[in-house]
Amino acid sequence: MLFTPDDPEFAALESRHRWFEHVLLACWNEIEVSEETPATLDWPAVLPLGSEFDIEEVECSLAYVGTSGYTATIWDASGVEDDLPWAVFLVDDFGARLLMEYSLFEGEEEVPETALEEVLALAERELPDRLLSGELDRTLEPVAIPEWLLNPTFLETNQ
């Protein structure tokens, strides 16, 4: 089953993988960090070189529960006001997977203005069917999420 932010079940499923957002907050030094982010959870490290510094926000846009019980959430990581870079991650109990086919990064060449709209339309067309078919399901050993990522202590910012 698929769940969107409008569905009552969505909040609990989003919360299950909220550590994804907390990794970004750790990169920005906005939460207390008691150890280095485990490599299996350090999703900014898998972004193209340099683009990890351009990510301004993350948002969970879709949640999925398969017939087998497999649960995943789709998180969008983007630049200022939904600008580039645009990265789509499938987050589950085994970590985060960058879905490059639905992501867009600035590179050597100019990115056409319509490119982001096109990649968003592709994700909207394909992702629900891929999730429902079980194509993206996986079974591995669940990753241990450190307590400081599950229940972060926010640092006060001096402004």
Tab-separated table of C-alpha atoms in Angstrom:
chain	number	residue	atom	x	y	z
A	1	MET	CA	0.000	0.000	0.000
A	2	LEU	CA	1.074	3.548	-0.706
A	3	PHE	CA	0.523	6.423	1.699
A	4	THR	CA	0.805	10.147	1.046
A	5	PRO	CA	1.034	12.985	3.568
A	6	ASP	CA	-2.772	13.212	3.450
A	7	ASP	CA	-3.205	9.672	4.817
A	8	PRO	CA	-3.461	9.156	8.610
A	9	GLU	CA	-0.921	6.269	8.497
A	10	PHE	CA	1.705	8.435	6.818
A	11	ALA	CA	2.996	10.216	9.945
A	12	ALA	CA	3.957	6.984	11.717
A	13	LEU	CA	5.720	5.641	8.635
A	14	GLU	CA	7.569	8.928	8.097
A	15	SER	CA	8.608	8.967	11.757
A	16	ARG	CA	10.110	5.480	11.417
A	17	HIS	CA	12.742	6.889	9.036
A	18	ARG	CA	13.064	10.419	10.444
A	19	TRP	CA	16.736	9.636	11.110
A	20	PHE	CA	17.243	10.480	7.411
A	21	GLU	CA	16.434	14.134	8.112
A	22	HIS	CA	18.519	14.073	11.290
A	23	VAL	CA	21.630	13.071	9.299
A	24	LEU	CA	21.370	16.380	7.426
A	25	LEU	CA	20.914	18.268	10.703
A	26	ALA	CA	24.059	16.569	12.013
A	27	CYS	CA	25.959	17.747	8.919
A	28	TRP	CA	24.825	21.306	9.718
A	29	ASN	CA	25.845	20.957	13.392
A	30	GLU	CA	22.256	21.568	14.491
A	31	ILE	CA	22.035	18.487	16.711
A	32	GLU	CA	24.350	16.947	19.270
A	33	VAL	CA	26.478	14.231	17.741
A	34	SER	CA	28.063	11.670	20.023
A	35	GLU	CA	29.937	9.851	17.268
A	36	GLU	CA	30.554	10.009	13.552
A	37	THR	CA	27.528	9.194	11.404
A	38	PRO	CA	27.767	5.496	10.461
A	39	ALA	CA	28.737	5.081	6.794
A	40	THR	CA	25.586	3.065	6.049
A	41	LEU	CA	23.460	6.056	7.138
A	42	ASP	CA	25.616	8.880	5.752
A	43	TRP	CA	23.486	9.539	2.680
A	44	PRO	CA	25.053	12.945	1.825
A	45	ALA	CA	28.284	11.050	1.141
A	46	VAL	CA	26.714	9.254	-1.849
A	47	LEU	CA	25.748	12.500	-3.604
A	48	PRO	CA	27.923	13.773	-6.444
A	49	LEU	CA	30.959	15.618	-5.108
A	50	GLY	CA	30.101	19.110	-3.932
A	51	SER	CA	26.323	18.784	-4.188
A	52	GLU	CA	26.009	17.574	-0.587
A	53	PHE	CA	26.680	21.166	0.483
A	54	ASP	CA	23.792	22.467	-1.631
A	55	ILE	CA	21.080	20.375	0.034
A	56	GLU	CA	18.878	22.719	2.052
A	57	GLU	CA	15.924	20.538	3.015
A	58	VAL	CA	14.565	17.033	3.020
A	59	GLU	CA	10.961	15.965	2.934
A	60	CYS	CA	9.202	12.625	3.036
A	61	SER	CA	6.770	12.499	0.126
A	62	LEU	CA	5.565	8.897	0.016
A	63	ALA	CA	5.437	5.818	2.235
A	64	TYR	CA	5.050	2.199	1.216
A	65	VAL	CA	4.177	-1.009	3.050
A	66	GLY	CA	4.448	-4.172	0.986
A	67	THR	CA	2.469	-7.372	1.357
A	68	SER	CA	5.534	-8.951	2.967
A	69	GLY	CA	5.675	-6.189	5.590
A	70	TYR	CA	8.610	-4.439	3.929
A	71	THR	CA	8.346	-0.720	4.706
A	72	ALA	CA	10.025	2.142	2.882
A	73	THR	CA	9.678	5.885	2.586
A	74	ILE	CA	10.612	8.192	-0.267
A	75	TRP	CA	12.526	11.305	0.752
A	76	ASP	CA	13.296	14.267	-1.484
A	77	ALA	CA	16.479	16.193	-0.746
A	78	SER	CA	16.661	19.541	-2.493
A	79	GLY	CA	18.367	22.878	-2.751
A	80	VAL	CA	16.834	26.207	-1.829
A	81	GLU	CA	13.078	26.328	-2.527
A	82	ASP	CA	12.966	22.982	-4.362
A	83	ASP	CA	15.827	23.949	-6.645
A	84	LEU	CA	18.821	21.862	-7.733
A	85	PRO	CA	20.234	19.637	-6.587
A	86	TRP	CA	17.221	17.344	-6.420
A	87	ALA	CA	17.872	13.896	-4.983
A	88	VAL	CA	15.337	11.153	-4.350
A	89	PHE	CA	16.090	8.482	-1.764
A	90	LEU	CA	14.340	5.271	-0.841
A	91	VAL	CA	14.784	4.906	2.916
A	92	ASP	CA	14.152	1.655	4.743
A	93	ASP	CA	15.416	-0.248	7.770
A	94	PHE	CA	18.572	-1.086	5.810
A	95	GLY	CA	19.675	2.475	5.055
A	96	ALA	CA	19.091	4.953	2.259
A	97	ARG	CA	19.386	4.324	-1.470
A	98	LEU	CA	19.842	7.172	-3.905
A	99	LEU	CA	17.486	6.733	-6.852
A	100	MET	CA	19.578	8.453	-9.534
A	101	GLU	CA	16.906	7.997	-12.201
A	102	TYR	CA	14.689	10.463	-10.287
A	103	SER	CA	17.461	12.829	-9.208
A	104	LEU	CA	19.048	15.809	-10.908
A	105	PHE	CA	22.365	17.493	-10.215
A	106	GLU	CA	24.123	20.439	-11.759
A	107	GLY	CA	27.222	19.414	-13.625
A	108	GLU	CA	29.622	20.692	-16.222
A	109	GLU	CA	26.813	21.414	-18.673
A	110	GLU	CA	23.855	23.752	-18.254
A	111	VAL	CA	20.747	21.955	-16.989
A	112	PRO	CA	17.688	22.806	-19.119
A	113	GLU	CA	14.944	24.679	-17.248
A	114	THR	CA	12.465	21.865	-17.916
A	115	ALA	CA	14.767	19.116	-16.620
A	116	LEU	CA	13.492	19.214	-13.038
A	117	GLU	CA	9.858	19.124	-14.158
A	118	GLU	CA	10.670	16.140	-16.373
A	119	VAL	CA	12.421	14.158	-13.631
A	120	LEU	CA	9.576	14.903	-11.199
A	121	ALA	CA	7.020	13.711	-13.757
A	122	LEU	CA	9.052	10.532	-14.334
A	123	ALA	CA	9.124	9.802	-10.603
A	124	GLU	CA	5.398	10.432	-10.306
A	125	ARG	CA	4.720	8.053	-13.200
A	126	GLU	CA	7.101	5.251	-12.271
A	127	LEU	CA	7.774	5.157	-8.542
A	128	PRO	CA	4.317	4.072	-7.339
A	129	ASP	CA	4.248	1.093	-9.731
A	130	ARG	CA	7.824	0.105	-8.919
A	131	LEU	CA	7.053	0.184	-5.203
A	132	LEU	CA	3.768	-1.716	-5.500
A	133	SER	CA	5.365	-4.395	-7.705
A	134	GLY	CA	7.999	-5.053	-5.012
A	135	GLU	CA	10.818	-4.199	-7.423
A	136	LEU	CA	12.524	-1.984	-4.855
A	137	ASP	CA	11.966	-4.266	-1.843
A	138	ARG	CA	15.029	-5.764	-0.227
A	139	THR	CA	15.888	-7.989	2.697
A	140	LEU	CA	19.120	-7.426	4.541
A	141	GLU	CA	20.219	-7.126	8.121
A	142	PRO	CA	18.581	-3.985	9.555
A	143	VAL	CA	20.980	-1.150	10.273
A	144	ALA	CA	21.346	-0.062	13.893
A	145	ILE	CA	20.354	3.596	14.126
A	146	PRO	CA	22.233	5.467	16.877
A	147	GLU	CA	20.031	6.961	19.567
A	148	TRP	CA	21.315	10.481	18.784
A	149	LEU	CA	19.808	10.153	15.267
A	150	LEU	CA	16.520	8.711	16.503
A	151	ASN	CA	15.960	11.250	19.276
A	152	PRO	CA	18.287	14.164	18.617
A	153	THR	CA	19.137	16.926	21.022
A	154	PHE	CA	18.884	20.188	19.118
A	155	LEU	CA	21.625	22.728	19.660
A	156	GLU	CA	20.682	26.324	20.253
A	157	THR	CA	21.767	28.625	17.469
A	158	ASN	CA	23.157	32.053	18.203
A	159	GLN	CA	21.662	34.518	15.776
